[in-house]
Coordinates of C-alpha atoms and ligand atoms in Angstrom, one line a residue:
M1 CA 99.6 199.8 167.2
A2 CA 99.1 198.3 170.5
T3 CA 95.9 196.1 171.1
I4 CA 94.4 194.6 174.5
R5 CA 93.1 191.2 174.3
T6 CA 89.3 191.8 174.9
Q7 CA 87.5 188.4 175.7
P8 CA 83.8 188.6 175.4
S9 CA 82.1 188.0 178.5
A10 CA 80.4 184.7 178.8
A11 CA 77.1 185.4 180.4
P12 CA 75.8 188.3 178.1
V13 CA 76.9 186.7 175.0
I14 CA 74.9 183.5 175.9
Q15 CA 71.8 185.6 176.3
A16 CA 72.1 187.5 173.2
L17 CA 73.0 184.2 171.1
R18 CA 69.8 182.9 172.5
S19 CA 67.6 185.7 170.8
I20 CA 68.7 185.7 167.3
G21 CA 65.4 185.1 166.1
Y22 CA 65.0 181.4 165.8
N23 CA 61.6 179.8 166.6
A24 CA 61.1 176.0 167.3
Q25 CA 60.6 175.0 163.6
T26 CA 64.0 176.8 162.3
A27 CA 65.8 175.7 165.1
I28 CA 64.9 171.9 164.8
S29 CA 65.4 172.4 161.0
D30 CA 69.2 173.6 161.6
I31 CA 69.9 170.7 163.7
V32 CA 68.4 168.3 161.2
D33 CA 70.6 170.0 158.7
N34 CA 73.6 168.9 160.7
S35 CA 72.5 165.3 160.4
I36 CA 72.1 165.5 156.7
D37 CA 75.6 167.0 156.2
A38 CA 76.8 164.1 158.3
N39 CA 75.1 161.6 155.5
S40 CA 72.3 160.3 157.8
D41 CA 69.2 158.7 156.0
Y42 CA 67.6 158.3 159.3
I43 CA 66.9 161.0 161.7
Q44 CA 64.4 160.3 164.6
I45 CA 63.1 163.2 166.4
E46 CA 61.5 162.9 170.0
F47 CA 59.6 165.6 171.9
D48 CA 58.9 164.6 175.4
Y49 CA 56.4 166.3 177.3
D50 CA 56.9 166.8 181.1
I51 CA 56.2 170.0 183.3
D52 CA 59.7 169.6 185.1
S53 CA 61.8 167.6 182.8
G54 CA 60.6 167.6 179.1
F55 CA 63.3 167.2 176.4
I56 CA 64.1 167.3 172.7
R57 CA 66.2 164.3 171.3
I58 CA 67.6 164.0 167.7
E59 CA 69.3 161.0 166.8
D60 CA 70.8 160.6 163.5
N61 CA 72.8 157.5 161.7
G62 CA 75.4 159.6 160.1
I63 CA 79.3 159.6 160.1
G64 CA 79.4 161.0 163.9
M65 CA 82.5 162.7 165.2
T66 CA 85.7 161.9 167.0
D67 CA 86.4 163.4 170.5
S68 CA 88.4 166.2 168.9
E69 CA 85.6 166.9 166.1
L70 CA 83.0 167.3 168.6
Q71 CA 85.0 169.4 170.8
Q72 CA 85.3 171.7 167.9
A73 CA 81.6 171.4 167.1
M74 CA 80.7 172.2 170.6
T75 CA 82.7 175.4 170.3
I76 CA 80.9 178.7 169.4
G77 CA 82.0 179.7 166.0
S78 CA 83.8 176.5 165.1
K79 CA 84.0 177.1 161.4
D80 CA 84.9 180.1 159.4
P81 CA 82.0 181.2 157.5
R82 CA 84.4 182.6 154.8
K83 CA 85.5 179.0 153.8
K84 CA 84.3 176.9 150.9
R85 CA 82.0 174.6 152.1
A86 CA 81.7 171.0 150.5
K87 CA 79.4 170.5 147.6
E88 CA 75.8 170.1 148.9
E89 CA 76.9 171.1 152.3
L90 CA 74.2 172.9 154.4
G91 CA 76.3 174.4 157.2
R92 CA 77.9 177.8 156.7
F93 CA 78.5 179.7 160.2
G94 CA 79.9 177.0 162.7
M95 CA 77.2 178.3 165.2
G96 CA 73.8 176.4 164.2
L97 CA 74.2 173.4 166.8
K98 CA 74.8 175.8 169.4
T99 CA 72.6 178.6 168.7
A100 CA 69.6 176.5 167.6
S101 CA 69.9 174.2 170.8
F102 CA 70.2 177.4 173.2
S103 CA 66.9 178.9 171.5
M104 CA 65.0 176.2 172.8
G105 CA 66.5 175.1 176.1
K106 CA 69.4 176.0 178.4
R107 CA 71.1 172.5 178.5
L108 CA 72.7 171.0 175.4
C109 CA 74.0 167.4 175.5
V110 CA 75.7 165.6 172.5
I111 CA 76.7 162.0 172.4
T112 CA 78.3 160.9 169.1
K113 CA 80.1 157.6 167.9
K114 CA 82.8 157.3 165.2
N115 CA 85.1 154.5 164.5
G116 CA 83.7 152.5 167.4
I117 CA 84.6 155.2 170.1
I118 CA 81.8 157.2 172.0
S119 CA 82.3 160.9 172.8
E120 CA 80.1 163.2 174.7
R121 CA 79.8 167.0 175.7
C122 CA 77.6 169.3 177.5
W123 CA 76.7 172.8 177.8
D124 CA 74.9 173.9 180.8
L125 CA 73.9 177.8 180.3
D126 CA 73.3 178.2 184.1
Y127 CA 76.7 177.2 184.7
V128 CA 78.2 179.3 182.2
S129 CA 76.1 182.1 183.4
D130 CA 77.2 181.6 186.9
K131 CA 80.8 181.3 186.3
N132 CA 80.6 183.9 183.5
E133 CA 82.8 181.6 181.4
W134 CA 82.7 179.4 178.4
L135 CA 83.0 176.1 180.4
L136 CA 82.2 173.0 178.6
Y137 CA 81.3 169.8 180.6
E138 CA 83.4 166.9 179.1
T139 CA 80.8 164.5 180.2
I140 CA 76.9 164.6 180.4
P141 CA 75.2 164.4 183.7
S142 CA 74.3 161.4 185.1
E143 CA 70.8 162.1 185.5
I144 CA 70.1 162.3 182.0
K145 CA 72.0 159.2 180.8
D146 CA 69.0 156.8 180.4
K147 CA 67.1 159.5 178.7
I148 CA 69.8 160.2 176.1
G149 CA 70.1 156.7 175.4
Q150 CA 72.8 155.0 173.1
V151 CA 74.0 155.9 169.8
G152 CA 73.1 153.0 166.9
E153 CA 75.4 150.2 166.1
N154 CA 77.9 151.8 163.5
S155 CA 78.1 155.6 164.0
G156 CA 75.8 158.4 164.6
T157 CA 75.0 161.5 166.9
I158 CA 72.5 162.1 169.3
V159 CA 71.7 166.0 170.2
F160 CA 69.7 166.4 173.3
V161 CA 68.2 169.5 174.8
D162 CA 66.2 169.8 177.9
R163 CA 65.3 172.6 180.6
L164 CA 63.4 173.9 177.6
D165 CA 62.4 177.4 179.1
R166 CA 62.3 178.9 175.8
F167 CA 60.5 176.1 174.0
C168 CA 58.0 175.4 176.6
G169 CA 58.1 177.7 179.7
Y170 CA 60.1 175.2 181.6
G171 CA 61.1 177.0 185.2
T172 CA 58.5 179.9 184.4
K173 CA 54.9 180.4 185.6
K174 CA 53.7 179.9 181.8
V175 CA 54.6 176.2 181.1
L176 CA 53.0 175.2 178.0
K177 CA 49.9 172.7 178.4
Q178 CA 50.3 169.3 176.9
D179 CA 47.7 169.7 174.2
S180 CA 49.6 173.1 173.1
Y181 CA 53.1 171.4 173.2
Y182 CA 51.7 168.8 171.1
S183 CA 50.1 171.2 168.6
K184 CA 53.6 173.0 168.3
V185 CA 55.2 169.6 167.7
K186 CA 52.7 169.0 164.9
R187 CA 53.3 172.4 163.5
I188 CA 57.0 171.6 163.5
H189 CA 56.3 168.1 161.7
K190 CA 54.5 169.9 158.9
Y191 CA 57.4 172.5 158.7
L192 CA 59.8 170.0 158.4
E193 CA 57.8 168.0 155.3
M194 CA 57.9 171.3 153.6
V195 CA 61.5 172.6 153.9
F196 CA 63.1 169.0 153.5
H197 CA 60.5 167.8 151.0
V198 CA 63.4 167.2 148.5
M199 CA 65.5 165.2 150.7
L200 CA 62.4 163.3 152.0
E201 CA 61.5 162.7 148.2
K202 CA 64.9 161.2 147.9
G203 CA 64.6 158.7 150.2
L204 CA 65.5 160.5 153.7
I205 CA 63.6 159.1 156.5
I206 CA 62.6 161.5 159.3
T207 CA 60.3 160.5 162.0
I208 CA 58.8 162.6 165.0
N209 CA 57.9 160.7 167.9
G210 CA 57.5 157.8 165.8
N211 CA 55.5 159.5 163.1
T212 CA 57.0 159.3 159.7
L213 CA 57.2 162.6 157.9
Y214 CA 55.8 162.6 154.5
P215 CA 57.3 165.0 151.9
W216 CA 55.0 168.1 151.3
N217 CA 55.7 169.6 147.6
P218 CA 54.5 172.9 147.0
F219 CA 54.6 172.3 143.1
L220 CA 52.2 169.4 143.8
E221 CA 54.8 167.0 141.7
G222 CA 52.5 164.5 139.8
N223 CA 49.4 166.5 139.4
Q224 CA 48.7 166.2 135.7
R225 CA 46.4 169.7 135.5
R226 CA 49.5 171.9 136.9
I227 CA 51.4 174.2 134.5
E228 CA 55.2 173.9 134.6
G229 CA 56.7 176.7 132.8
E230 CA 60.0 176.5 131.1
E231 CA 63.1 176.2 133.5
Q232 CA 65.2 179.4 133.1
I233 CA 68.8 179.8 134.2
I234 CA 70.1 183.0 135.4
R235 CA 73.6 184.3 136.3
V236 CA 74.2 186.0 139.5
N237 CA 77.6 187.2 140.3
Q238 CA 78.9 184.6 137.9
K239 CA 76.9 181.9 139.8
L240 CA 74.0 179.9 138.3
V241 CA 70.5 180.3 139.5
N242 CA 67.6 178.0 138.1
I243 CA 64.1 179.3 138.1
T244 CA 61.2 176.9 137.4
P245 CA 57.9 178.8 137.6
Y246 CA 54.5 176.5 138.5
V247 CA 50.9 177.5 138.0
L248 CA 48.9 175.0 140.1
P249 CA 45.5 174.2 138.8
H250 CA 42.2 175.7 139.6
P251 CA 40.5 175.1 143.0
T252 CA 37.6 173.5 141.9
T253 CA 39.7 170.6 140.4
F254 CA 40.6 169.5 143.9
N255 CA 38.5 167.7 146.5
Q256 CA 38.2 169.4 149.9
V257 CA 41.0 167.4 151.3
E258 CA 43.2 167.8 148.5
Y259 CA 42.6 171.6 148.4
R260 CA 43.3 172.1 151.9
Y261 CA 46.5 170.1 151.7
A262 CA 48.0 171.6 148.8
G263 CA 47.2 175.0 150.8
G264 CA 50.2 174.1 152.8
I265 CA 50.9 175.2 156.4
K266 CA 49.4 179.0 155.6
G267 CA 46.9 178.5 153.2
W268 CA 46.9 179.2 149.4
R269 CA 47.0 182.8 149.6
D270 CA 49.9 182.9 151.4
Q271 CA 51.9 180.4 149.8
Q272 CA 52.1 182.0 146.5
G273 CA 55.4 183.4 145.5
F274 CA 58.9 182.5 145.3
Y275 CA 60.3 179.1 146.8
I276 CA 64.2 179.3 147.4
Y277 CA 66.2 176.3 147.8
R278 CA 69.9 176.4 148.7
E279 CA 71.3 173.2 148.2
N280 CA 67.7 171.3 147.9
R281 CA 66.8 172.5 151.3
M282 CA 64.3 175.2 151.2
V283 CA 65.1 178.5 152.8
S284 CA 62.5 180.6 152.0
Y285 CA 59.0 180.0 150.7
G286 CA 55.8 182.0 149.8
D287 CA 57.2 185.5 149.1
W288 CA 57.3 187.8 146.6
F289 CA 59.9 189.9 148.4
G290 CA 57.8 193.2 147.9
M291 CA 57.8 193.0 144.3
F292 CA 53.9 192.3 144.2
P293 CA 51.2 192.1 146.6
K294 CA 49.4 188.5 147.6
D295 CA 46.1 188.6 146.0
V296 CA 43.8 185.9 145.5
P297 CA 44.1 185.6 141.7
S298 CA 47.8 185.2 141.6
E299 CA 47.7 182.5 144.2
L300 CA 48.1 179.7 141.8
V301 CA 51.7 180.7 141.2
R302 CA 54.7 179.2 143.0
I303 CA 58.2 179.8 141.5
K304 CA 61.1 177.4 142.5
I305 CA 64.4 179.2 142.6
E306 CA 67.6 177.2 143.6
F307 CA 71.2 178.4 144.1
S308 CA 74.1 176.7 145.5
N309 CA 76.3 177.2 149.0
E310 CA 78.7 179.1 147.1
A311 CA 76.1 182.0 146.4
D312 CA 75.4 182.3 150.0
D313 CA 77.1 186.0 149.9
D314 CA 75.1 186.9 147.1
W315 CA 71.8 185.9 148.7
K316 CA 72.8 186.8 152.3
I317 CA 71.8 183.5 154.0
D318 CA 71.3 183.9 157.6
V319 CA 72.5 181.7 160.3
K320 CA 69.2 180.2 160.8
K321 CA 68.7 179.4 157.0
S322 CA 65.4 180.8 157.0
S323 CA 65.6 184.0 155.4
I324 CA 67.6 185.5 152.5
S325 CA 67.5 188.6 150.5
V326 CA 67.1 188.8 146.7
P327 CA 70.4 190.0 145.0
D328 CA 69.8 193.1 143.0
E329 CA 71.0 191.6 139.9
A330 CA 68.3 188.8 140.1
K331 CA 65.6 191.0 140.6
E332 CA 64.5 192.2 137.2
D333 CA 64.5 188.7 135.8
L334 CA 62.3 187.5 138.8
Q335 CA 60.0 190.2 138.5
A336 CA 59.5 189.8 134.8
I337 CA 58.9 186.0 135.4
A338 CA 56.6 186.3 138.1
K339 CA 54.6 189.0 136.2
Y340 CA 53.9 186.6 133.4
Y341 CA 52.8 183.8 135.5
R342 CA 51.0 186.0 137.9
Q343 CA 48.9 187.0 134.9
L344 CA 48.2 183.4 133.8
S345 CA 47.1 182.6 137.4
Q346 CA 44.9 185.7 137.4
E347 CA 43.3 184.7 133.7
M348 CA 43.0 181.1 135.1
M349 CA 41.2 182.2 138.2
L350 CA 38.8 184.6 136.7
Y351 CA 38.1 183.0 133.3
R352 CA 39.0 179.4 134.1
T353 CA 41.3 179.3 131.0
K354 CA 42.9 175.7 130.6
A355 CA 46.4 175.0 129.5
T356 CA 45.9 173.8 126.0
R357 CA 46.6 170.3 126.9
T358 CA 46.7 169.3 130.7
G359 CA 50.2 168.7 132.1
E360 CA 51.7 170.6 128.8
K361 CA 54.3 173.2 129.1
I362 CA 52.8 176.6 128.3
K363 CA 54.1 178.1 124.9
G364 CA 52.8 181.6 125.4
T365 CA 49.4 181.3 124.2
L366 CA 48.4 184.1 126.6
N367 CA 50.4 186.6 125.0
T368 CA 48.7 189.4 123.2
W369 CA 50.9 189.2 120.5
E370 CA 52.1 186.4 118.4
L371 CA 54.9 186.2 115.7
S372 CA 53.4 184.7 112.6
T373 CA 56.0 183.5 110.1
D374 CA 55.8 181.8 106.5
D375 CA 58.6 181.1 104.1
I376 CA 59.1 184.7 103.2
N377 CA 57.6 187.1 105.6
S378 CA 57.2 187.3 109.4
S379 CA 54.7 189.9 111.2
Y380 CA 52.9 190.1 114.6
I381 CA 49.3 189.1 114.7
L382 CA 46.9 189.6 117.7
N383 CA 46.3 186.6 119.6
R384 CA 42.5 186.3 119.0
T385 CA 42.0 183.5 121.1
H386 CA 43.4 185.5 124.2
P387 CA 40.7 184.6 126.9
V388 CA 40.3 188.1 127.9
L389 CA 39.1 188.9 124.2
T390 CA 37.1 185.8 123.9
E391 CA 35.2 186.8 127.1
I392 CA 34.5 190.3 125.7
L393 CA 33.6 189.0 122.1
K394 CA 31.2 186.6 123.5
A395 CA 29.6 189.2 125.8
V396 CA 28.7 191.7 122.6
D397 CA 26.1 191.1 119.8
I398 CA 27.2 190.2 116.5
D399 CA 27.3 193.9 115.0
L400 CA 29.7 195.0 117.8
R401 CA 31.7 192.0 117.7
R402 CA 32.4 192.7 113.5
K403 CA 33.4 196.2 114.6
I404 CA 35.7 195.3 117.3
N405 CA 37.3 192.6 114.9
V406 CA 37.6 195.0 112.2
Y407 CA 39.2 197.7 114.9
L408 CA 41.5 194.9 116.0
K409 CA 42.8 194.2 112.4
L410 CA 43.8 197.7 112.1
V411 CA 45.6 197.6 115.3
E412 CA 47.2 194.6 114.2
L413 CA 48.3 196.2 110.8
G414 CA 49.6 199.5 112.3
S415 CA 51.7 197.5 115.0
P416 CA 55.2 199.3 115.0
C417 CA 56.9 196.3 113.7
N418 CA 54.4 195.7 110.9
L419 CA 54.7 199.4 110.0
L420 CA 58.2 199.2 109.8
K421 CA 58.1 196.1 107.6
T422 CA 55.7 197.8 105.1
A423 CA 57.9 200.7 105.0
N424 CA 60.7 198.9 103.8
M425 CA 58.7 196.9 101.4
V426 CA 59.6 197.5 97.5
K427 CA 56.3 198.8 95.7
K428 CA 54.8 196.1 93.5
E429 CA 54.5 197.3 89.9
E430 CA 50.9 196.1 89.8
Q431 CA 48.8 196.4 92.7
Q432 CA 48.0 193.3 94.0
I433 CA 45.4 193.0 96.9
D434 CA 44.8 190.1 99.0
E435 CA 41.3 189.0 99.9
K436 CA 41.9 189.7 103.4
S437 CA 42.9 193.3 103.1
M438 CA 40.0 193.7 100.5
K439 CA 37.5 192.5 102.9
L440 CA 39.0 194.8 105.6
I441 CA 38.3 197.8 103.2
V442 CA 34.6 196.4 102.6
D443 CA 33.9 196.2 106.2
Y444 CA 35.8 199.3 107.4
A445 CA 33.8 201.3 104.5
E446 CA 30.4 199.8 105.6
I447 CA 31.1 201.0 109.4
L448 CA 32.1 204.2 108.5
F449 CA 28.9 204.6 106.0
S450 CA 26.9 203.5 108.8
T451 CA 27.9 206.1 111.4
G452 CA 25.4 208.5 109.8
I453 CA 28.0 211.3 109.1
E454 CA 27.6 212.4 105.6
L455 CA 30.5 210.7 103.8
D456 CA 31.1 210.0 99.9
V457 CA 33.1 207.2 98.4
E458 CA 35.9 209.2 97.9
K459 CA 36.1 210.7 101.4
V460 CA 36.0 206.9 102.8
A461 CA 38.7 205.8 100.3
E462 CA 40.9 208.8 101.5
T463 CA 40.4 208.1 105.0
I464 CA 41.0 204.4 104.6
S465 CA 44.2 205.0 102.5
M466 CA 45.6 207.1 105.4
M467 CA 45.1 204.5 108.0
A468 CA 47.8 202.5 109.3
G469 CA 48.4 199.3 107.3
F470 CA 46.8 200.5 104.1
E471 CA 49.6 203.0 103.3
G472 CA 50.7 200.6 100.4
I473 CA 47.4 200.5 98.7
E474 CA 46.6 203.1 96.2
I475 CA 43.4 205.4 96.7
H476 CA 41.9 204.6 93.6
T477 CA 42.3 200.7 94.2
I478 CA 40.5 201.4 97.3
R479 CA 37.8 203.6 95.7
T480 CA 37.2 200.8 93.1
I481 CA 36.7 198.2 95.8
I482 CA 34.3 200.3 97.9
D483 CA 32.5 200.9 94.2
K484 CA 32.1 197.5 93.6
E485 CA 31.7 195.8 96.8
V486 CA 29.8 198.0 99.2
N487 CA 26.4 197.7 99.7
S488 CA 23.7 200.1 98.0
N489 CA 24.1 202.4 100.9
A490 CA 27.3 203.3 99.6
S491 CA 26.1 204.0 96.2
N492 CA 23.2 206.1 97.6
N493 CA 25.8 208.1 99.1
T494 CA 27.8 208.9 95.8
Ligands
LIG1 N1 75.0 165.4 163.7 C1 75.9 165.5 163.4 N2 76.9 164.6 162.9 C2 78.4 165.0 162.7 N3 78.7 166.1 162.8 C3 78.0 167.1 163.0 C4 76.7 167.0 163.7 N4 76.4 168.3 164.0 C5 77.3 169.1 164.0 N5 78.2 168.4 163.5 C6 79.6 169.1 163.3 O1 79.6 170.1 164.0 C7 80.1 171.5 163.4 C8 79.5 172.5 163.8 O2 78.1 172.6 163.6 P1 77.1 173.7 163.6 O3 75.7 173.3 163.4 O4 77.4 174.5 165.0 O5 77.9 174.7 162.6 P2 77.7 174.3 160.9 O6 76.7 173.5 160.4 O7 79.1 174.4 160.5 O8 77.2 176.0 160.4 P3 75.9 176.5 160.6 O9 76.0 177.5 161.8 O10 75.6 177.2 159.4 O11 74.8 175.4 160.8 C9 79.5 171.0 161.7 O12 80.2 171.8 160.8 C10 79.8 169.4 161.9 O13 81.3 169.5 161.5
LIG2 MG1 74.8 173.5 161.3

């Protein structure tokens, strides 16, 4: 079939590319990604305020680019997103450098050094729009030469963006005031401390206007009181995903400054949820992805999820590296894990439950059921130290507490698992009753007699014998126990 070569026109495409939804924080992060991919360990970011000629400058000491690599790098769509990327590489689409820069300003200059050779290029969007063609300047304009400065001794790259119309209203009537400009810079500072915290912890140095970034770890690494859940590894479309849940300590264990700091950029309630990392770089934070509401009792839960760049398709990573969607295959597992830890957070918030020992991994002590095993038998028993139960039992008088305990014992004996086990049991020749069952019969008989309903021993024995958990005990044995053990109340009724 015949085809007609149809070139996109430059001017409208530029406008569209400028509006793919970056904000200043995600844009700067995307440029920093490139420096990290280029093996930099020192990245200096500078935000310069000037009503007419402010700029953003990002300098790294990475491997730099040759002239042809730079030419390729400045091309829109410089790499095929479908190609396999190197292990740990953060880039994917061949777009970030351009789209992130254009989302902030109208001019992008890059100067880079590799093997001792310096190369430079410049996109001027006013010129591209004017000519309606993708015309890239081979050199950077002389008026910014002294602002952009020199690449370090060995190798490295400087990305320079100015004419900051989108970043601070350059050329419009609404130019940001200086204090708002620097408040914005402060927010970027905090955002980078969060999304790059793993790299910062590993020794990467990033400065903004000379101030060194300090890693902000959402899971409060080093806090002895936090609970670290068991790491779980699941497979999504054959690729491994690591999940590590954390429940942070109760708010009262912090002083005011620590508490505010641990709350992160959005505050405690909004920072709960999943934290998703792609190659150690946070791409999504504090989000339950519609599985649960963000409520105060669950605000102690933060769950780390890590995937590799091989799984980009499954998680639908976007150009901005700031949004993903949870693969259907992973949803059920994530929901189940989150549900458990949310409940734990709720219990800690409402009842101030503590982990058995500070810093120790949780071992299911908050399950309502626990498996009890000895050499021969195993059965499910209720967790009698569950904080909700403890709270209820504390609130009632002794008599009611006893009744609740008897009732719970019956629930336990009647649990479907225990019933199955009993049904399979071979009846013993001689009926032997353990002390616990004996006590239970007595307790229950006493409760039945105390209801005031007219009951004789026969009736009570029959009722108990039909109850779950007592199937294995013959009625006359029950009757004998009641006859012997239950108080005079019983004998009066006989
Ligand atoms: N600071 C830098 N140092 C060395 N090379 C760089 C630097 N910035 C960009 N590059 C090169 O330019 C290429 C294009 O960068 P760009 O950010 O546009 O796309 P990408 O990183 O490949 O993918 P993505 O769109 O997902 O970010 C990179 O793949 C890299 O080869
Ligand atoms: Mg990139």
